């Protein structure tokens, strides 16, 4: 196991010299805040020894150099909404908070891009783009709290990925502090580029293990003026999930295709204090269509209604804000039932999503924990929220292990992977080792060793140091 040195008074002094005393936190009550993220998995939490808030890229670079000099690990942290224990400092050491680096540096309407520091909130980017008649298409459900650097580091997905892709598809270029403290500018605002390795894309999605992202040049696209959201309600799980591949094949190019099982329909409706159709027995598909032309929207809506009907929808209604409120509150709503939970983030080919949801929902009935299922179904990404209820810690761990083994083998058999958007973090590290092809895993480790020989950046995440 990798060994690090403790954060001594000398290290704290060196950090203070870089960012100022005010921005180096060592008080136990402050450190306690940064031991966890949104993962609700207390057994994974670890307390940092010091929290540092740099103001700019140069300060980030100096902090990383200090970490190398004293052999102390650094965990970059944005808003801490990770549900994979990504922002947890596994080996303690330094937590580097990005929240002071929150300036929007440029909006280029003609070139359709925006340059931002990594600590800008995602929703602020979305809103600013919208005010210019443009769209920033990254849209995780946590967008009102998460920061763009966290989205880039995890390659966050969300509600618009079916049409626009995940966060990595919204980026022209990034500025990164490498594990040796050098500053690299990777990528460029170009439509195409075949000039060497695509290093920006290597860093994006690496969960802070290959570099600390400090700035990003984000793509903007024209905002579609016409949009309609539809709620298709089913009273049969099989029919609700079978709609998805049919929709994709029909060429409607939807922006979102979201699925919620009835457990989520009820818990999120209660939490939001709203009643939607078939609260008692409904499975929901929420579909968004956007167009640049009113006739095209009408045409697509007609086709959509016909497909929903043919697939056995009980109700097909316009989805207003209430539906999206319920959808956005899904994860939060389950916290009423249990403070210990885990969120699975499996991804399979879109053609297999219906089979996958049905099989794993059936499998989950064999266990004592409570399972809620929702899916970014249009991109084959399903989330199981698994809640510990009336069981000992030992039984919880044992049953979870058994379920995961069955689920992961099944998903890999379908050609899927462990995580579609939340990342591996600390939580899935062992499973990453177990399920990843050994040649692929060794390649990842070789890259990590080459870029970060001291294994300083975010150790204990994605791939094991051993
Ligand atoms: C209610 C809720 C809904 C969610 N919905 C979605 C969703 O729809 N889609 C989705 O993909 N995720 C979702 N998530 C998960 C989470 O919000 C995303 O993973 C998000 O991208 C994390 O952003 P953050 O700013 O909170 O980053 P953090 O949680 O602080 O960090 C995430 C990871 O990135 C690393 N990191 C952070 N900043 C940097 C940086 N500047 N440079 C390098 N590494 C960095 C951290 O070390 C960590 O490994 C949801 C979470 C919650 C709680």
Coordinates of C-alpha atoms and ligand atoms in Angstrom, one line a residue:
X1 CA 0.0 0.0 0.0
X2 CA 1.3 3.5 -0.9
X3 CA 2.7 5.4 2.1
X4 CA 2.5 9.2 2.5
X5 CA 3.9 11.6 5.1
X6 CA 1.7 13.4 7.5
X7 CA 0.9 17.1 7.0
X8 CA 3.4 18.7 9.4
X9 CA 3.5 22.3 10.7
X10 CA 6.2 22.9 8.0
X11 CA 3.8 21.8 5.3
X12 CA 1.0 24.0 6.7
X13 CA 3.4 27.0 6.7
X14 CA 4.5 26.3 3.1
X15 CA 0.8 26.3 2.1
X16 CA 0.1 29.5 4.0
X17 CA 3.0 31.2 2.2
X18 CA 1.2 30.3 -1.1
X19 CA -2.4 31.2 -0.5
X20 CA -2.4 33.2 2.7
X21 CA -3.2 32.1 6.3
X22 CA -7.0 32.7 5.8
X23 CA -7.2 30.1 3.1
X24 CA -5.5 27.2 4.9
X25 CA -8.0 25.5 7.2
X26 CA -6.9 23.1 10.0
X27 CA -9.7 23.4 12.5
X28 CA -11.2 20.0 13.2
X29 CA -14.8 21.2 12.6
X30 CA -13.9 22.5 9.2
X31 CA -11.9 19.3 8.3
X32 CA -14.9 17.2 9.3
X33 CA -17.0 18.8 6.6
X34 CA -14.6 17.5 3.9
X35 CA -14.4 13.9 5.0
X36 CA -17.5 12.9 2.9
X37 CA -19.3 13.8 -0.2
X38 CA -22.9 12.9 -1.3
X39 CA -22.1 9.2 -1.4
X40 CA -23.9 8.2 1.9
X41 CA -21.4 5.5 2.5
X42 CA -19.8 6.3 5.9
X43 CA -17.4 3.4 5.8
X44 CA -15.5 5.1 3.0
X45 CA -15.2 8.6 4.6
X46 CA -11.8 9.9 5.6
X47 CA -10.9 13.3 7.2
X48 CA -8.3 15.5 5.5
X49 CA -5.4 17.0 7.5
X50 CA -5.6 20.3 5.9
X51 CA -8.0 22.1 3.5
X52 CA -6.5 24.7 1.1
X53 CA -8.4 27.3 -1.1
X54 CA -6.3 28.6 -3.9
X55 CA -7.3 31.8 -5.8
X56 CA -5.7 31.0 -9.2
X57 CA -3.8 28.4 -11.3
X58 CA -0.4 29.5 -10.2
X59 CA -1.4 28.8 -6.6
X60 CA -2.7 25.4 -7.5
X61 CA 0.6 24.6 -9.2
X62 CA 2.6 25.7 -6.1
X63 CA 0.4 23.6 -3.8
X64 CA 1.0 20.5 -6.0
X65 CA 4.7 21.2 -5.9
X66 CA 4.6 21.3 -2.1
X67 CA 2.7 18.0 -2.1
X68 CA 5.4 16.4 -4.1
X69 CA 8.2 17.8 -2.0
X70 CA 6.7 16.5 1.2
X71 CA 5.1 13.4 -0.2
X72 CA 1.6 14.4 0.9
X73 CA -1.5 13.4 -1.2
X74 CA -3.8 16.0 -2.8
X75 CA -7.5 15.5 -3.4
X76 CA -9.1 18.1 -5.6
X77 CA -12.7 19.0 -4.6
X78 CA -15.3 21.1 -6.3
X79 CA -18.8 21.0 -4.8
X80 CA -18.5 17.5 -3.3
X81 CA -21.7 16.2 -4.9
X82 CA -19.9 13.0 -6.0
X83 CA -21.8 9.9 -5.3
X84 CA -18.8 7.7 -5.8
X85 CA -16.6 8.9 -2.9
X86 CA -14.6 10.8 -5.5
X87 CA -14.0 13.8 -3.4
X88 CA -13.1 11.8 -0.2
X89 CA -9.4 12.1 0.8
X90 CA -8.7 8.4 1.0
X91 CA -5.1 8.9 2.3
X92 CA -6.0 12.1 4.3
X93 CA -3.5 14.8 3.3
X94 CA -4.6 18.0 1.5
X95 CA -8.1 18.7 0.2
X96 CA -7.8 21.4 -2.5
X97 CA -11.0 23.3 -2.8
X98 CA -11.8 25.0 -6.1
X99 CA -14.6 27.3 -5.0
X100 CA -12.6 30.5 -5.1
X101 CA -11.7 30.1 -8.8
X102 CA -15.2 31.0 -9.9
X103 CA -14.9 33.6 -12.6
X104 CA -16.5 33.5 -16.1
X105 CA -13.6 34.9 -18.2
X106 CA -15.2 35.2 -21.7
X107 CA -18.4 34.6 -23.5
X108 CA -17.7 34.6 -27.3
X109 CA -21.0 34.7 -29.0
X110 CA -19.6 34.7 -32.5
X111 CA -17.2 31.8 -31.9
X112 CA -19.9 30.1 -29.7
X113 CA -17.7 29.3 -26.7
X114 CA -17.3 30.3 -23.1
X115 CA -14.0 30.4 -21.1
X116 CA -14.5 29.7 -17.4
X117 CA -12.5 29.0 -14.3
X118 CA -13.1 25.5 -12.9
X119 CA -15.0 26.6 -9.8
X120 CA -17.9 28.2 -11.6
X121 CA -21.3 26.6 -10.8
X122 CA -22.7 24.7 -13.8
X123 CA -26.1 26.4 -13.5
X124 CA -24.4 29.8 -13.8
X125 CA -22.9 28.7 -17.1
X126 CA -26.2 27.3 -18.3
X127 CA -28.0 30.5 -17.4
X128 CA -25.5 32.9 -18.9
X129 CA -25.5 30.9 -22.2
X130 CA -29.3 31.0 -22.2
X131 CA -29.4 34.7 -21.7
X132 CA -27.4 35.0 -25.0
X133 CA -29.8 32.7 -26.9
X134 CA -27.2 29.8 -26.7
X135 CA -27.1 26.5 -24.9
X136 CA -24.4 25.0 -22.7
X137 CA -25.6 21.4 -23.1
X138 CA -24.0 19.8 -20.0
X139 CA -26.9 19.2 -17.6
X140 CA -26.4 16.9 -14.6
X141 CA -29.3 16.8 -12.2
X142 CA -27.1 18.4 -9.6
X143 CA -26.4 21.4 -11.8
X144 CA -27.6 24.0 -9.3
X145 CA -24.9 23.0 -6.9
X146 CA -22.0 21.2 -8.7
X147 CA -19.1 23.0 -10.3
X148 CA -17.9 22.7 -13.9
X149 CA -14.5 21.3 -12.8
X150 CA -16.2 18.5 -11.0
X151 CA -18.3 17.8 -14.1
X152 CA -15.2 17.7 -16.3
X153 CA -13.3 15.5 -13.9
X154 CA -16.2 13.0 -13.8
X155 CA -17.4 13.4 -17.4
X156 CA -20.8 14.1 -16.0
X157 CA -23.9 13.1 -18.0
X158 CA -27.4 14.1 -17.1
X159 CA -30.6 15.0 -18.8
X160 CA -29.5 16.2 -22.3
X161 CA -26.8 13.5 -23.0
X162 CA -29.0 11.6 -25.5
X163 CA -28.9 14.4 -28.0
X164 CA -25.8 16.4 -27.0
X165 CA -23.5 13.9 -25.3
X166 CA -21.8 14.0 -21.9
X167 CA -19.6 16.8 -20.5
X168 CA -16.5 15.7 -22.5
X169 CA -18.5 16.5 -25.7
X170 CA -19.0 20.1 -24.5
X171 CA -15.4 21.0 -24.3
X172 CA -12.8 22.6 -26.7
X173 CA -9.9 23.0 -24.3
X174 CA -8.8 22.8 -20.7
X175 CA -6.0 24.3 -18.6
X176 CA -4.6 21.7 -16.2
X177 CA -2.1 21.6 -13.4
X178 CA -0.2 18.4 -13.9
X179 CA 0.8 16.2 -10.9
X180 CA 4.4 17.7 -11.2
X181 CA 3.0 21.2 -10.8
X182 CA 3.5 22.2 -14.5
X183 CA 0.6 24.1 -16.2
X184 CA -0.6 22.6 -19.4
X185 CA -3.0 24.0 -22.0
X186 CA -4.7 21.1 -23.8
X187 CA -7.0 21.3 -26.8
X188 CA -8.1 24.3 -28.7
X189 CA -11.4 25.9 -30.0
X190 CA -11.2 24.0 -33.3
X191 CA -13.8 22.1 -35.1
X192 CA -11.3 19.4 -35.9
X193 CA -7.7 18.5 -34.9
X194 CA -5.4 15.7 -35.7
X195 CA -2.3 17.1 -34.1
X196 CA -0.9 14.5 -31.7
X197 CA -2.5 12.7 -28.8
X198 CA -5.9 14.0 -27.5
X199 CA -4.7 14.8 -24.1
X200 CA -7.5 17.0 -23.0
X201 CA -9.9 14.1 -23.4
X202 CA -7.5 11.9 -21.4
X203 CA -7.7 14.3 -18.4
X204 CA -11.4 14.8 -18.7
X205 CA -13.1 11.9 -16.9
X206 CA -9.9 10.9 -15.0
X207 CA -11.5 12.1 -11.7
X208 CA -8.6 14.3 -10.7
X209 CA -6.0 11.5 -10.9
X210 CA -4.1 12.9 -13.9
X211 CA -4.4 16.7 -13.3
X212 CA -6.3 19.5 -11.6
X213 CA -8.5 21.3 -14.2
X214 CA -8.3 25.0 -13.6
X215 CA -10.0 26.5 -16.7
X216 CA -12.1 25.3 -19.5
X217 CA -13.2 26.5 -22.9
X218 CA -16.8 25.2 -23.3
X219 CA -18.8 24.8 -26.5
X220 CA -22.1 26.6 -26.9
X221 CA -24.7 25.7 -29.4
X222 CA -27.8 27.5 -30.7
X223 CA -30.7 27.2 -28.3
X224 CA -33.6 25.4 -30.0
X225 CA -36.7 27.7 -29.9
X226 CA -39.2 24.9 -29.8
X227 CA -39.4 22.3 -27.1
X228 CA -42.0 19.9 -25.8
X229 CA -41.7 17.5 -22.8
X230 CA -43.9 14.5 -22.6
X231 CA -44.7 12.2 -19.7
X232 CA -45.6 8.7 -20.9
X233 CA -47.1 6.8 -18.0
X234 CA -47.2 3.0 -18.0
X235 CA -48.6 0.6 -15.4
X236 CA -46.3 -2.2 -16.6
X237 CA -42.5 -2.1 -16.1
X238 CA -41.8 -4.2 -19.3
X239 CA -43.8 -1.8 -21.5
X240 CA -42.3 1.3 -20.0
X241 CA -38.8 0.1 -20.6
X242 CA -39.5 -1.3 -24.1
X243 CA -40.5 2.1 -25.2
X244 CA -36.9 3.3 -25.1
X245 CA -35.3 1.4 -27.9
X246 CA -38.4 2.0 -30.1
X247 CA -38.0 5.7 -29.5
X248 CA -34.3 5.8 -30.4
X249 CA -34.9 3.7 -33.6
X250 CA -37.6 6.1 -34.8
X251 CA -35.0 8.8 -35.4
X252 CA -36.8 11.5 -33.3
X253 CA -33.4 12.6 -31.9
X254 CA -34.8 13.3 -28.4
X255 CA -32.9 15.5 -26.0
X256 CA -33.9 13.4 -23.0
X257 CA -35.4 10.0 -22.4
X258 CA -35.7 9.5 -18.6
X259 CA -37.2 6.5 -16.8
X260 CA -38.5 6.3 -13.2
X261 CA -39.8 3.2 -11.5
X262 CA -42.9 3.4 -9.2
X263 CA -40.8 3.5 -6.0
X264 CA -39.2 6.7 -7.3
X265 CA -42.5 8.1 -8.6
X266 CA -44.0 7.8 -5.1
X267 CA -41.0 8.9 -3.0
X268 CA -40.1 11.9 -5.2
X269 CA -43.8 13.0 -5.5
X270 CA -44.2 12.8 -1.7
X271 CA -40.9 14.7 -1.2
X272 CA -42.0 17.4 -3.7
X273 CA -45.5 17.5 -2.3
X274 CA -46.9 16.9 -5.8
X275 CA -49.4 14.4 -7.3
X276 CA -48.9 13.3 -10.9
X277 CA -50.9 10.7 -12.8
X278 CA -50.8 7.1 -11.6
X279 CA -48.9 7.9 -8.4
X280 CA -49.9 4.5 -7.0
X281 CA -48.9 2.3 -9.9
X282 CA -47.2 4.3 -12.6
X283 CA -43.8 3.9 -14.3
X284 CA -42.7 7.1 -16.0
X285 CA -40.8 7.8 -19.2
X286 CA -40.1 11.5 -19.7
X287 CA -39.2 12.5 -23.2
X288 CA -38.0 15.9 -24.4
X289 CA -38.0 16.9 -28.1
X290 CA -36.4 20.2 -29.3
X291 CA -36.5 21.6 -32.8
X292 CA -35.8 24.8 -34.7
X293 CA -39.1 24.7 -36.5
X294 CA -42.7 24.5 -35.2
X295 CA -43.9 22.1 -38.0
X296 CA -41.0 19.7 -37.2
X297 CA -42.0 19.7 -33.5
X298 CA -45.6 19.0 -34.4
X299 CA -44.6 16.2 -36.7
X300 CA -42.3 14.6 -34.1
X301 CA -44.9 14.9 -31.4
X302 CA -47.4 13.0 -33.5
X303 CA -44.9 10.3 -34.1
X304 CA -44.0 10.2 -30.4
X305 CA -47.6 9.9 -29.3
X306 CA -48.1 7.0 -31.8
X307 CA -45.1 5.2 -30.5
X308 CA -46.1 5.6 -26.9
X309 CA -49.6 4.3 -27.6
X310 CA -48.2 1.4 -29.6
X311 CA -46.0 0.5 -26.6
X312 CA -49.0 0.4 -24.3
X313 CA -48.8 3.8 -22.5
X314 CA -51.7 4.4 -20.2
X315 CA -51.4 8.2 -20.3
X316 CA -49.4 10.5 -22.6
X317 CA -49.5 14.1 -21.3
X318 CA -47.4 17.2 -21.5
X319 CA -44.7 17.2 -18.9
X320 CA -44.7 20.5 -17.1
X321 CA -42.3 21.8 -14.4
X322 CA -43.9 19.6 -11.8
X323 CA -42.7 16.5 -13.6
X324 CA -39.1 17.8 -13.8
X325 CA -39.3 18.8 -10.1
X326 CA -40.2 15.2 -9.2
X327 CA -37.5 13.8 -11.5
X328 CA -34.8 16.2 -10.0
X329 CA -35.8 15.3 -6.4
X330 CA -35.5 11.5 -6.9
X331 CA -32.2 11.0 -5.1
X332 CA -32.9 13.5 -2.3
X333 CA -36.3 11.9 -1.7
X334 CA -34.9 8.5 -0.6
X335 CA -32.9 10.1 2.2
X336 CA -36.1 10.2 4.3
X337 CA -36.0 6.3 4.4
X338 CA -32.3 5.7 5.2
X339 CA -29.1 7.7 5.8
X340 CA -27.1 4.8 4.5
X341 CA -27.4 4.1 0.8
X342 CA -25.5 3.4 -2.3
X343 CA -26.1 4.5 -5.9
X344 CA -25.3 2.2 -8.8
X345 CA -24.5 3.8 -12.1
X346 CA -24.5 0.9 -14.6
X347 CA -24.4 1.5 -18.4
X348 CA -25.3 -0.9 -21.1
X349 CA -25.9 -0.6 -24.9
X350 CA -29.2 1.3 -25.4
X351 CA -30.6 -1.7 -27.2
X352 CA -30.2 -3.7 -23.9
X353 CA -31.6 -1.1 -21.4
X354 CA -35.1 -2.6 -21.3
X355 CA -33.8 -6.2 -20.6
X356 CA -31.3 -4.9 -18.1
X357 CA -33.7 -2.9 -16.0
X358 CA -36.2 -5.7 -16.0
X359 CA -33.7 -8.4 -15.0
X360 CA -32.0 -6.4 -12.3
X361 CA -35.2 -5.2 -10.8
X362 CA -36.3 -8.8 -10.6
X363 CA -32.9 -9.9 -9.1
X364 CA -33.1 -7.1 -6.5
X365 CA -36.3 -8.6 -5.0
X366 CA -34.2 -11.4 -3.5
X367 CA -32.5 -9.1 -1.1
X368 CA -33.6 -7.3 2.1
X369 CA -32.5 -3.8 1.1
X370 CA -34.9 -1.4 -0.7
X371 CA -34.2 -0.7 -4.3
X372 CA -35.3 2.4 -6.3
X373 CA -34.6 2.5 -10.1
X374 CA -34.3 5.3 -12.5
X375 CA -32.5 5.6 -15.8
X376 CA -31.1 8.1 -18.2
X377 CA -32.7 5.4 -20.4
X378 CA -31.9 7.1 -23.8
X379 CA -28.2 6.6 -23.2
X380 CA -28.4 3.2 -21.6
X381 CA -27.5 4.4 -18.1
X382 CA -29.4 3.1 -15.1
X383 CA -29.2 4.1 -11.5
X384 CA -30.2 1.8 -8.7
X385 CA -30.5 3.6 -5.4
X386 CA -30.1 0.9 -2.8
X387 CA -31.1 1.7 0.8
X388 CA -30.1 0.0 4.0
X389 CA -33.2 -0.8 6.0
X390 CA -33.7 -2.9 9.1
X391 CA -30.5 -4.9 8.7
X392 CA -27.1 -5.1 10.4
X393 CA -24.0 -3.5 8.9
X394 CA -22.6 -7.0 8.2
X395 CA -25.8 -8.2 6.5
X396 CA -26.0 -5.0 4.4
X397 CA -22.4 -5.4 3.2
X398 CA -22.9 -9.1 2.5
X399 CA -26.1 -8.7 0.5
X400 CA -24.8 -5.7 -1.3
X401 CA -21.7 -7.6 -2.4
X402 CA -23.8 -10.5 -3.6
X403 CA -26.2 -8.2 -5.6
X404 CA -23.3 -6.3 -7.1
X405 CA -21.6 -9.5 -8.2
X406 CA -24.7 -10.7 -10.0
X407 CA -25.4 -7.3 -11.4
X408 CA -21.9 -6.5 -12.6
X409 CA -21.4 -9.9 -14.2
X410 CA -24.7 -9.5 -16.0
X411 CA -23.9 -6.0 -17.2
X412 CA -20.5 -6.9 -18.5
X413 CA -22.1 -9.8 -20.2
X414 CA -24.3 -7.3 -22.1
X415 CA -21.2 -5.3 -23.1
X416 CA -21.8 -2.7 -20.4
X417 CA -19.6 -1.0 -17.7
X418 CA -19.6 -0.2 -14.0
X419 CA -20.2 3.6 -14.4
X420 CA -21.9 5.6 -17.0
X421 CA -21.5 9.1 -15.4
X422 CA -20.7 9.1 -11.7
X423 CA -17.2 7.7 -12.0
X424 CA -15.3 5.0 -10.2
X425 CA -14.1 7.1 -7.2
X426 CA -13.1 5.3 -4.1
X427 CA -16.4 3.3 -3.9
X428 CA -15.9 1.2 -7.1
X429 CA -12.1 0.8 -6.9
X430 CA -12.1 -2.9 -6.1
X431 CA -14.7 -3.6 -8.7
X432 CA -12.7 -1.7 -11.3
X433 CA -9.8 -4.0 -10.6
X434 CA -12.0 -7.0 -10.8
X435 CA -14.0 -6.3 -13.9
X436 CA -11.7 -4.3 -16.2
X437 CA -9.7 -6.2 -18.8
X438 CA -6.2 -6.6 -17.4
X439 CA -4.5 -5.2 -20.4
X440 CA -6.7 -2.1 -20.3
X441 CA -6.1 -1.7 -16.5
X442 CA -2.3 -2.0 -16.9
X443 CA -2.4 0.6 -19.6
X444 CA -4.3 3.0 -17.3
X445 CA -1.8 2.3 -14.5
X446 CA 1.2 2.9 -16.9
X447 CA -0.3 6.3 -17.9
X448 CA -0.8 7.2 -14.2
X449 CA 2.8 6.2 -13.3
X450 CA 4.2 8.2 -16.2
X451 CA 2.3 11.4 -15.4
X452 CA 2.2 11.1 -11.6
X453 CA 5.2 9.0 -10.5
X454 CA 4.7 9.9 -6.8
X455 CA 1.0 9.0 -7.0
X456 CA 0.3 12.4 -5.4
X457 CA -3.0 13.3 -7.1
X458 CA -6.2 11.8 -5.8
X459 CA -4.7 8.4 -4.8
X460 CA -7.2 5.6 -4.0
X461 CA -9.5 6.6 -6.9
X462 CA -10.2 4.9 -10.2
X463 CA -7.1 2.6 -10.2
X464 CA -5.2 1.1 -7.3
X465 CA -1.6 2.2 -6.5
X466 CA -0.7 -1.4 -5.5
Ligands
LIG1 C1 -28.8 15.0 -6.3 C2 -27.7 14.6 -7.2 C3 -27.9 14.4 -8.6 C4 -26.9 14.1 -9.4 N1 -27.2 14.0 -10.8 C5 -26.2 13.6 -11.6 C6 -26.4 13.5 -13.0 O1 -27.5 13.7 -13.5 N2 -25.4 13.2 -13.8 C7 -24.1 13.0 -13.3 O2 -23.2 12.7 -14.1 N3 -23.9 13.1 -12.0 C8 -24.8 13.4 -11.1 N4 -24.6 13.5 -9.8 C9 -23.2 13.3 -9.3 C10 -22.3 14.6 -9.2 O3 -23.1 15.7 -9.1 C11 -21.4 14.7 -10.4 O4 -20.5 13.7 -10.4 C12 -20.7 16.1 -10.5 O5 -20.0 16.1 -11.8 C13 -19.7 16.3 -9.4 O6 -19.4 17.7 -9.4 P1 -18.8 18.4 -8.1 O7 -18.6 19.8 -8.5 O8 -19.7 18.2 -7.0 O9 -17.4 17.6 -7.9 P2 -16.8 16.8 -6.6 O10 -17.9 15.9 -6.1 O11 -16.3 17.8 -5.7 O12 -15.7 16.0 -7.3 C14 -15.9 14.9 -8.2 C15 -14.6 14.3 -8.6 O13 -13.9 15.2 -9.4 C16 -12.6 15.5 -8.9 N5 -12.5 16.9 -9.1 C17 -13.3 17.9 -8.7 N6 -12.8 19.1 -9.2 C18 -11.8 18.9 -9.9 C19 -10.9 19.7 -10.7 N7 -11.1 21.0 -10.8 N8 -9.9 19.1 -11.4 C20 -9.7 17.7 -11.3 N9 -10.5 16.9 -10.5 C21 -11.5 17.5 -9.9 C22 -12.7 15.1 -7.4 O14 -11.5 14.8 -6.8 C23 -13.7 13.9 -7.5 O15 -13.0 12.8 -7.9 C24 -25.6 13.9 -8.9 C25 -25.4 14.0 -7.5 C26 -26.4 14.4 -6.7 C27 -26.1 14.5 -5.2

